XYZ file of C-alpha atoms in Angstrom:
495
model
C 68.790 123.525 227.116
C 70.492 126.015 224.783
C 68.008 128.056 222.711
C 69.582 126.463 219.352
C 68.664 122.777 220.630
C 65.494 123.945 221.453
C 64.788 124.951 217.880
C 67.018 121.874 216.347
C 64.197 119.497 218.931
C 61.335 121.229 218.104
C 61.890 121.592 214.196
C 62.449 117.388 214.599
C 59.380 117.738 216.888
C 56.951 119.400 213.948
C 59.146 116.974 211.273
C 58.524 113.878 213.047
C 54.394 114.931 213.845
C 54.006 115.767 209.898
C 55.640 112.384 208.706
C 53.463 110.684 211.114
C 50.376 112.578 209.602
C 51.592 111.762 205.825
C 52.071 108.050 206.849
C 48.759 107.688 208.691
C 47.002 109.697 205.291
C 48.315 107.256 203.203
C 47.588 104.232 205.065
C 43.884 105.446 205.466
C 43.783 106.080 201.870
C 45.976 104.206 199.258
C 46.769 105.417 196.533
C 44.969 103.423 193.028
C 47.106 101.698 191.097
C 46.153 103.132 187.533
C 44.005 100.987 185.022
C 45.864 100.360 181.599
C 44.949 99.439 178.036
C 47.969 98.542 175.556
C 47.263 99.503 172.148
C 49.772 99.674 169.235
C 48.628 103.283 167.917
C 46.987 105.748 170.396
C 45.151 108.804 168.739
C 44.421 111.835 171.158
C 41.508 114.220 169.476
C 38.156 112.751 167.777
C 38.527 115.714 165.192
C 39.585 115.061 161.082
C 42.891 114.846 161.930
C 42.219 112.321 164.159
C 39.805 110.344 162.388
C 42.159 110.265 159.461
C 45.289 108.868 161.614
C 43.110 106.402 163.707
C 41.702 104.322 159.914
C 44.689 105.072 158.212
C 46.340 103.571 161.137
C 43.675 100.430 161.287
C 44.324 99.958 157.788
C 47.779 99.604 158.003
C 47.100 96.106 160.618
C 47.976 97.858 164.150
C 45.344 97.933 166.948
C 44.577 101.650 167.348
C 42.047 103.402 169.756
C 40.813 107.104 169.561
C 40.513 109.549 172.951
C 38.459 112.102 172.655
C 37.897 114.427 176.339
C 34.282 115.615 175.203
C 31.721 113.157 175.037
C 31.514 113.466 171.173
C 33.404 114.583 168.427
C 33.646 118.909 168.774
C 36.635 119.951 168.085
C 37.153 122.860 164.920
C 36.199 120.478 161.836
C 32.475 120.530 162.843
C 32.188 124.350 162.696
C 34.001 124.412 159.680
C 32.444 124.569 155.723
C 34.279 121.235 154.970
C 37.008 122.732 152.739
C 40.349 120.997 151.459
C 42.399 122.157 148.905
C 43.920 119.780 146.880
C 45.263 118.839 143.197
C 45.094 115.749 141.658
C 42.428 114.266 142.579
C 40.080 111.993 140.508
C 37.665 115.276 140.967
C 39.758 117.463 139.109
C 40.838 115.847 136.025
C 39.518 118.651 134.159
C 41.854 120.913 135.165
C 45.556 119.676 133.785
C 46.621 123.504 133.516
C 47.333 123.173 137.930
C 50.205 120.674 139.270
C 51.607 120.046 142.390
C 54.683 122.243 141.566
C 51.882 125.294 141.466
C 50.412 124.396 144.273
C 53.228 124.054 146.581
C 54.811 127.353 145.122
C 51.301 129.015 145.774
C 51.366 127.948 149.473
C 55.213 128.743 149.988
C 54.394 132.482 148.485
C 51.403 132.934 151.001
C 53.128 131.790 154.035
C 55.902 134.390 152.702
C 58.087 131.632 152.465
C 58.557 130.665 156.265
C 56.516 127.319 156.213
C 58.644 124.593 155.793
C 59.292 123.494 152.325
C 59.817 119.696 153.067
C 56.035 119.545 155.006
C 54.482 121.735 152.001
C 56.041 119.387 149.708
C 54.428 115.959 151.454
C 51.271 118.003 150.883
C 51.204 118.784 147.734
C 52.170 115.549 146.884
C 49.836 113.334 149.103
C 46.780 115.669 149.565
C 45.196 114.430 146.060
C 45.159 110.649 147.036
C 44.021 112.124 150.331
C 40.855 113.432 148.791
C 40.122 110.041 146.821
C 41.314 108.129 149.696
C 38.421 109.816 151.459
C 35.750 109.234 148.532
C 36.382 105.595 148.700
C 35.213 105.492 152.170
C 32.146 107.231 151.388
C 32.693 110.794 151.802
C 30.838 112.657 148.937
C 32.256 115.522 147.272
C 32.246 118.246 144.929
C 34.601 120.393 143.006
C 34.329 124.371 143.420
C 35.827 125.655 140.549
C 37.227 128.513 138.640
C 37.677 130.491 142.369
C 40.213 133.350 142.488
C 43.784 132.831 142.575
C 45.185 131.031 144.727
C 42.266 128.829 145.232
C 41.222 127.873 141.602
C 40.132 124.778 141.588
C 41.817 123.611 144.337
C 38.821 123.177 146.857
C 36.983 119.950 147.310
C 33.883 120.771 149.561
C 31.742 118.070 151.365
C 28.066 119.317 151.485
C 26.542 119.467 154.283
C 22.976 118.615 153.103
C 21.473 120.965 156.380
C 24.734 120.217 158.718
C 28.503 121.995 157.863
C 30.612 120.287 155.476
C 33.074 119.845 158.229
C 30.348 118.049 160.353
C 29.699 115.943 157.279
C 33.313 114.783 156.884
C 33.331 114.195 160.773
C 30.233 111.826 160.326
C 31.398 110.006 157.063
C 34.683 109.001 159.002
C 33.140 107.899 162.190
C 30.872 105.421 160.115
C 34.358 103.864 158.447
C 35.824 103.801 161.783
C 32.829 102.096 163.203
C 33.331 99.341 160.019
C 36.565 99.076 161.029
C 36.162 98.521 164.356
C 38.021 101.350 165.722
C 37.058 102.505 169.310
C 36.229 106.011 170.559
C 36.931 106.605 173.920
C 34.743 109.651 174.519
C 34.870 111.706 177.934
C 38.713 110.828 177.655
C 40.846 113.715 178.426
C 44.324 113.256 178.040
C 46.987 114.946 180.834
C 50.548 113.712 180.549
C 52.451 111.555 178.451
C 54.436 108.537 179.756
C 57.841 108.323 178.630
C 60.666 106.613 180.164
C 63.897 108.753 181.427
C 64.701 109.316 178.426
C 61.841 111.215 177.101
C 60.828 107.901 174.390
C 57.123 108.218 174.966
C 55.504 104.926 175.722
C 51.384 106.087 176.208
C 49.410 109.005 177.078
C 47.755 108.722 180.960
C 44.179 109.949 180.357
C 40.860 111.429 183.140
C 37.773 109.507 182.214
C 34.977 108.656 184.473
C 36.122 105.895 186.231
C 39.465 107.681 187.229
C 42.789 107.791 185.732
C 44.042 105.717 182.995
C 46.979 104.909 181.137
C 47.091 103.873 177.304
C 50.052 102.272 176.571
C 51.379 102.916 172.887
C 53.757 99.957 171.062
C 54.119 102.235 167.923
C 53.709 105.879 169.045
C 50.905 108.614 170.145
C 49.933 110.808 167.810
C 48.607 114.345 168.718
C 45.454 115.543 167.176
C 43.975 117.927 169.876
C 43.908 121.087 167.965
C 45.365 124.170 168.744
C 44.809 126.252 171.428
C 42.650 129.553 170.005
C 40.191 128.641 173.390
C 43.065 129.246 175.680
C 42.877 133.047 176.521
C 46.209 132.590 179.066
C 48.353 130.760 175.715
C 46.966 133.251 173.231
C 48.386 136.057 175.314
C 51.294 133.985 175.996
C 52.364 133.443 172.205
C 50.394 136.344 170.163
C 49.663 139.160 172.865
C 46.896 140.800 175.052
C 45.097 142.419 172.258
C 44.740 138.700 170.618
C 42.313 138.103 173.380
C 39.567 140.021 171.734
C 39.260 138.092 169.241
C 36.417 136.003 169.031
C 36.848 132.303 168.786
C 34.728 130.870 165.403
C 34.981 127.375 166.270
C 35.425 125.147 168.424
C 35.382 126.221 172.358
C 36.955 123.308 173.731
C 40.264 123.503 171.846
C 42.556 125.086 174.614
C 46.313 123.765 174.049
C 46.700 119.988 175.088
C 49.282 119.388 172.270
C 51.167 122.481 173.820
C 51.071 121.075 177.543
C 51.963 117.532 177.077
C 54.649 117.743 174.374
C 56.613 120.627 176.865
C 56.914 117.342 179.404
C 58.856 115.886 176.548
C 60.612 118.870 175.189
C 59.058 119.347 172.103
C 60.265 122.280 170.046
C 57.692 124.833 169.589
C 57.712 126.684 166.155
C 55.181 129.688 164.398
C 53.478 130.218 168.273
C 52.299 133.670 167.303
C 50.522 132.948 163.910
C 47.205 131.934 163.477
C 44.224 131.805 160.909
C 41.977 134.740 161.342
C 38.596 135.516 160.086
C 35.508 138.223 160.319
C 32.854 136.871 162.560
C 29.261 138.158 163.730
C 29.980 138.914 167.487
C 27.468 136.718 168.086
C 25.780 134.303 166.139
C 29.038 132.699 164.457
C 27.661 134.031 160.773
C 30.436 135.245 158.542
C 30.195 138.334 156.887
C 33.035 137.781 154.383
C 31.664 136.989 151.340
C 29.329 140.698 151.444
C 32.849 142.775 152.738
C 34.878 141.470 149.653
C 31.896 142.316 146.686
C 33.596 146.002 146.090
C 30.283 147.802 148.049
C 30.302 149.688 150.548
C 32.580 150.561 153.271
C 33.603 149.601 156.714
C 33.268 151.556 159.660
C 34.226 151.450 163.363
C 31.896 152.124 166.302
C 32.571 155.612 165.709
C 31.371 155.238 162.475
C 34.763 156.222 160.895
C 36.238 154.236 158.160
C 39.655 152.334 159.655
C 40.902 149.734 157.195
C 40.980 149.030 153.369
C 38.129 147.101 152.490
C 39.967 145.573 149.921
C 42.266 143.984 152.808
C 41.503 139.870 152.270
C 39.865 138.566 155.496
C 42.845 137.091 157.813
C 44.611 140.738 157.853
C 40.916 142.211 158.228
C 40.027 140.261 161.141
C 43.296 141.141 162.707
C 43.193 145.061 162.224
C 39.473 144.895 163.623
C 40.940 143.534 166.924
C 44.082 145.440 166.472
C 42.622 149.092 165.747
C 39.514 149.087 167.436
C 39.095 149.426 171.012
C 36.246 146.409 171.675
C 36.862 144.531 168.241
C 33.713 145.809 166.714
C 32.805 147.345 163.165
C 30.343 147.513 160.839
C 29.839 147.235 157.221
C 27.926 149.345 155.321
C 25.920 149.114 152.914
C 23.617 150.228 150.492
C 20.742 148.420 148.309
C 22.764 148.706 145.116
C 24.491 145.781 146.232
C 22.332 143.423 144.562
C 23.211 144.450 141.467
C 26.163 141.923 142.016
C 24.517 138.239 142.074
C 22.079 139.439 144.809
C 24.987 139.318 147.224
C 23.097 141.562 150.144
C 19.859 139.803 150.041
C 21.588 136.337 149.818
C 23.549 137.423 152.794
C 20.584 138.558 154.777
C 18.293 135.539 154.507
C 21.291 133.884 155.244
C 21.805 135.272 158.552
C 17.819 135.278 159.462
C 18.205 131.475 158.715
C 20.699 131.484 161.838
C 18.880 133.841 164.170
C 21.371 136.826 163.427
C 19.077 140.206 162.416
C 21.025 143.094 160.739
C 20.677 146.651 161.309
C 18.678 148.473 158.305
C 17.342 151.742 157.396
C 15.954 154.132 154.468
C 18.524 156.672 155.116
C 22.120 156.577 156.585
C 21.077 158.438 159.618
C 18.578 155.802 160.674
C 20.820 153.136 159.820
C 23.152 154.550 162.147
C 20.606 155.333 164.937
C 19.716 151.642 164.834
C 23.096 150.018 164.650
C 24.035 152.577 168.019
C 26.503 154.494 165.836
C 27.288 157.691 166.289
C 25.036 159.544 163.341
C 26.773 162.985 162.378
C 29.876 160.714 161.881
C 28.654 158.258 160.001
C 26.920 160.888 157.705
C 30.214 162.968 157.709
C 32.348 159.805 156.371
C 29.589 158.800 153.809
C 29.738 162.201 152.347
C 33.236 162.065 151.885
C 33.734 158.618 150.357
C 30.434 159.697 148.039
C 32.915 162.255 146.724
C 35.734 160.679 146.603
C 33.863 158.241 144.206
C 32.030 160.582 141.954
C 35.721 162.499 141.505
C 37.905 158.844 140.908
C 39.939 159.560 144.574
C 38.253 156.739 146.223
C 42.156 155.460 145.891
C 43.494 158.632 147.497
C 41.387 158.356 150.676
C 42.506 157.327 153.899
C 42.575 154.622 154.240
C 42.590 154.089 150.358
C 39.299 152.563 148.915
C 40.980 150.481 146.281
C 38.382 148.446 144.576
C 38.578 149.625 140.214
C 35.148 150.244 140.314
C 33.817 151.698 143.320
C 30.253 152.575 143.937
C 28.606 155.547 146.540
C 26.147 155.201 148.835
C 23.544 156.465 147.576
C 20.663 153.729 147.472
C 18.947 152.828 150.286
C 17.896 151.492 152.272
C 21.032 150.867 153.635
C 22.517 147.598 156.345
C 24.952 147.633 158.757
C 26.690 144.282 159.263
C 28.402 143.905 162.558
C 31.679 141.974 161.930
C 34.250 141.272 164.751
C 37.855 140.103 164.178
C 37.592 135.839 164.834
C 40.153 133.350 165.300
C 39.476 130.477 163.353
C 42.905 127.673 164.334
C 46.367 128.679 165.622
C 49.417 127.749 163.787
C 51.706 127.006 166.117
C 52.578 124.136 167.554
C 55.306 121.201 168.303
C 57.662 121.116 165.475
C 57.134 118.213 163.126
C 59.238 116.245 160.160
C 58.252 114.805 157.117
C 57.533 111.748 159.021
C 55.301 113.770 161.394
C 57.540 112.710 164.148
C 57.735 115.711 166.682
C 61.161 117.230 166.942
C 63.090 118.286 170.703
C 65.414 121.251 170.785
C 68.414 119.490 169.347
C 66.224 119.196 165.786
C 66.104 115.292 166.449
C 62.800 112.882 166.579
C 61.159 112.830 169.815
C 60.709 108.645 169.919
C 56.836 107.597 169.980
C 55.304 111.392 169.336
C 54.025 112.246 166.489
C 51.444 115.309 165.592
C 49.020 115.970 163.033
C 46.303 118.791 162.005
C 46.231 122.145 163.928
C 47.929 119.899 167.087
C 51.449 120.550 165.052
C 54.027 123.148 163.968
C 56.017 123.745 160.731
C 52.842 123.945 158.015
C 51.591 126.990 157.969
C 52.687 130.931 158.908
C 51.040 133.798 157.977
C 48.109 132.728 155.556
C 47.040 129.963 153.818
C 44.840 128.558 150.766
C 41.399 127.826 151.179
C 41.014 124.267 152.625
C 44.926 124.258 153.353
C 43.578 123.666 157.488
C 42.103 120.219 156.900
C 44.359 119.495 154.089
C 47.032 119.265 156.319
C 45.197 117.210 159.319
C 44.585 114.559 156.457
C 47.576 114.648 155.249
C 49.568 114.177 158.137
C 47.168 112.212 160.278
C 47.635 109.446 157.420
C 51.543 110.206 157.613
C 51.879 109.837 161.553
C 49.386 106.716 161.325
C 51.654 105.156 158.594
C 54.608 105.733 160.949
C 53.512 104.760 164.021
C 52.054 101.823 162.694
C 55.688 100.708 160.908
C 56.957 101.708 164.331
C 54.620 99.554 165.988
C 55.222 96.375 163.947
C 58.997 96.834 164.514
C 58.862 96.776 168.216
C 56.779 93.819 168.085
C 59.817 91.812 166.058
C 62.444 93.552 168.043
C-alpha cells in the first residue's frame, strides 16, 4: 500500500470511529426539545426600566411577562436614592419659570451636545406624565426644590421611609404589576435571542431551573438588563484598563446582557466608553459627595498630596481619582470648622456610623494622618501650604487651583479624613435606539422585534447628565418600547 493511501485509510479510519462515537452519544443522550411560552411582549430585566415597560405594556391589552436572572429584583434602581428629573409634573406646578425647552437645552449642554436630540426631546416631553403616571399607581413623591443649576426643581425623589428611594420605586411597581397580573419570572437568565434568517427577532431563549426555555414574542422583546459597569472584561473593552479600578456603586449583577445578545442581531453600538461616575467609600457604598462639594477642606492622595480641584463636580472627580492615583484611593480632609455650614461634617459622620463605615479623626493633622496610614510630613507639608495660600487670597493660584470664592484653612481640629474612591454608578453605552426605542443595525434601520430601554440602550446620554436623568430615561423609554411593541403585537395578530 502506498504511504499516501495509508494516510487517506487511516484519516477515513479515525473519521469513520469519531462519527460512530458522535452517533452512539447522541442516541444515548437526546437532545431536549426546548420548553416554550408565547407571550405578546417579553421584558428582559426586573429593574425600573423594566417594571415600567412590562405595566405600561399590560395596560396597553398585550399579554406581557417579565425575566429577571436573579431570584429578585437587584439590578442598579435598588441602590439608587430614587431620583428622576422631570418638568411638568402635577408636583411642580409651582415652578412655571422651567419648560421643557429648558430642560432639554440643559441636558443637550451637559452631554456637550453629543446625545441625540430626537431621544432628549421624547424626554423632555414625556418624562412629566411619566412622574404622574407613576403617582397614580401609588408611588409617593416629593419635590426637591430650589437645587443648583441644572437640577432646580427638576428632581422628584421617592422616600425611602428606612429602604433607598430606588428600592421604594422598585416595590411600588411590583405591587401594580402584581394588580395587574403581570408575571415575574425570577431565576430567568436570558442568553440569545431568536430571530429568523433575517435577524427579525421572534423571543429571547432563557436558563432557568428546569433547563432552557424559549419565550416567544408576537410584538417584540424589549431590553432592560442594565449596562454592563459589573463586567471588568467589557469595561476594559470599551473605556480602558484603568476603568477597572473603579469601584462599582450599584448593582453587582449588571454585567452586559443587552451588549451580548443584541451583537447576535447586529445591533449598532453607540457612546461605549461613557459612563456615570461617582465618589464612593471603598467599602461600605457611603458617598462622600455631599461633604467634598461644601467649599472645606481639601483632597489628598495616599501620599497625602493634593491632586485634583476640589471644586471638580463629582463624575470628573471620580474619574481623576481612578485616573491619577495609582490604587484609586484619596482622602478628604477636613477640619471641625465645617459645621459652620448646616452641620455638614457631623451630618455626614452619623451618617456613615449609621452604615457601619468609621472615619479617620484626630486633634491635630499629624494624628489624623497617622490614623488614616498617610504619610505625615506630607500631609503637614501640603496643609501648610494651602493654609497660606488662603490667608494670602492664592488659594486660586495653587496647583491644582483651590477655586472655591471663599476658602477656609485648616486650622480647627480635630480634623477627618474621608476615604473616597472613584465609583461607577451605570454605563452609557449601549445598542443604538430611535424615538420609537426600536434598536437600530449598522445600516441606521430598525432591528424588527428589539427594542431597549433604561441603562440596557444607547443614544441618551454622553458625558454627564442631570440629577435623576438615569431613571428618567428607563421610564421614559420603557413606556415608549412597551407602547410599541404592544401596537406591534396587535398588528401581527390581524396580519
Amino acid at each position: 500500500m502506498q504511504r499516501r493511501d495509508m494516510v487517506k485509510t487511516s484519516l477515513f479510519g479515525i473519521g469513520a470511529v469519531a462519527a460512530a462515537g458522535i452517533a452512539e452519544t447522541a442516541a444515548a443522550a437526546p437532545a431536549k426539545k426546548r420548553t416554550r411560552e408565547e407571550w405578546d411582549v417579553v421584558v428582559v430585566g426586573a429593574g425600573f426600566a423594566g417594571m415600567c415597560a412590562a405595566l405600561e405594556a399590560a395596560e396597553q391589552g398585550a399579554k406581557v411577562v417579565l425575566l429577571e436572572k436573579m431570584g429578585r429584583p437587584d439590578g442598579a434602581t435598588v441602590y439608587s436614592s430614587g431620583w428622576i428629573a422631570a418638568v411638568g409634573s402635577r408636583f411642580q406646578k409651582n415652578h412655571p419659570e422651567d419648560n421643557k425647552e429648558a430642560f432639554f437645552n440643559d441636558m443637550m449642554k451637559l452631554s456637550g451636545y453629543h446625545s441625540d436630540p430626537e431621544l432628549i426631546r421624547v424626554y423632555a416631553d414625556e418624562a412629566g406624565q411619566g412622574i404622574d403616571w407613576l403617582a397614580d399607581h401609588g408611588t409617593p413623591f416629593y419635590l426637591w426644590e430650589n437645587l443648583p443649576a441644572p437640577e432646580l426643581s427638576r428632581c422628584l425623589i421617592s422616600p425611602g421611609e428606612g429602604i433607598t428611594g430606588g428600592s421604594m420605586l422598585i416595590r411600588c411597581l411590583m405591587k401594580a404589576l402584581e394588580k395587574k397580573g403581570v408575571p415575574i419570572r425570577y431565576n430567568t437568565k436570558a442568553v440569545e435571542l431568536i430571530a429568523d434568517d433575517c435577524f427579525n427577532v421572534e423571543g429571547v431563549s432563557c436558563i432557568t431551573k428546569e433547563g432552557r426555555k424559549d419565550f416567544i414574542a408576537k410584538g417584540g422583546v424589549i431590553l432592560t438588563t442594565g449596562g454592563y459597569g459589573a463586567n471588568q472584561a467589557m469595561v476594559d473593552q470599551y473605556i480602558g484598563p484603568w476603568a477597572s479600578r473603579l469601584i462599582v456603586r450599584g448593582s453587582p449583577w449588571i454585567t452586559g446582557e443587552n451588549i451580548l445578545m443584541a451583537n447576535q442581531v447586529h445591533a449598532q453600538l453607540v457612546n461605549m466608553d461613557q459612563f456615570y461616575a461617582g465618589p464612593i467609600t471603598p467599602t461600605g457604598h457611603c458617598n462622600p459627595s455631599p461633604l467634598m462639594h461644601a467649599g472645606y477642606g481639601i483632597q489628598v492622595n495616599t501620599q497625602g498630596r493634593r491632586f485634583v480641584p476640589e471644586t471638580w463636580l463629582q463624575v470628573p472627580k471620580a474619574k481623576a481619582i481612578a485616573e491619577r492615583t495609582p490604587d484609586n484611593r484619596s482622602f478628604m480632609l477636613i477640619g471641625q470648622d465645617a459645621d459652620a455650614n448646616a452641620n455638614i461634617l457631623s451630618n455626614t459622620i452619623k451618617r456613615f456610623a449609621r452604615l457601619g463605615f468609621e472615619v479617620f479623626k484626630g486633634d491635630t493633622i499629624e494624628a489624623v494622618a497617622k490614623a488614616a496610614g498617610v504619610p505625615e510630613k506630607n500631609l503637614v507639608e501640603t496643609v501648610k501650604a494651602f493654609n497660606a495660600a488662603v490667608k494670602a487670597g492664592k488659594a486660586k493660584e495653587l496647583d491644582p487651583p483651590y477655586e472655591y470664592d471663599e476658602p477656609h484653612a485648616l486650622e480647627t481640629g480635630p480634623f477627618y479624613m474621608i476615604p473616597a474612591a472613584g465609583g461607577m454608578a451605570s454605563t452609557f453605552g449601549g445598542p443604538k435606539i430611535n424615538t420609537k426605542a426600536e434598536v437600530q443595525n449598522f445600516e441606521h434601520q430598525s432591528i424588527p422585534g428589539l427594542y431597549a430601554a433604561g441603562a440596557a440602550a444607547g443614544g441618551l446620554w454622553y458625558q454627564d447628565d442631570i440629577g435623576g436623568n438615569q431613571l428618567g430615561g428607563g421610564l421614559v423609554f420603557g413606556r415608549v418600547a412597551a407602547r410599541n411593541a404592544a401596537i406591534r403585537a396587535k398588528s401581527r395578530k390581524n396580519a
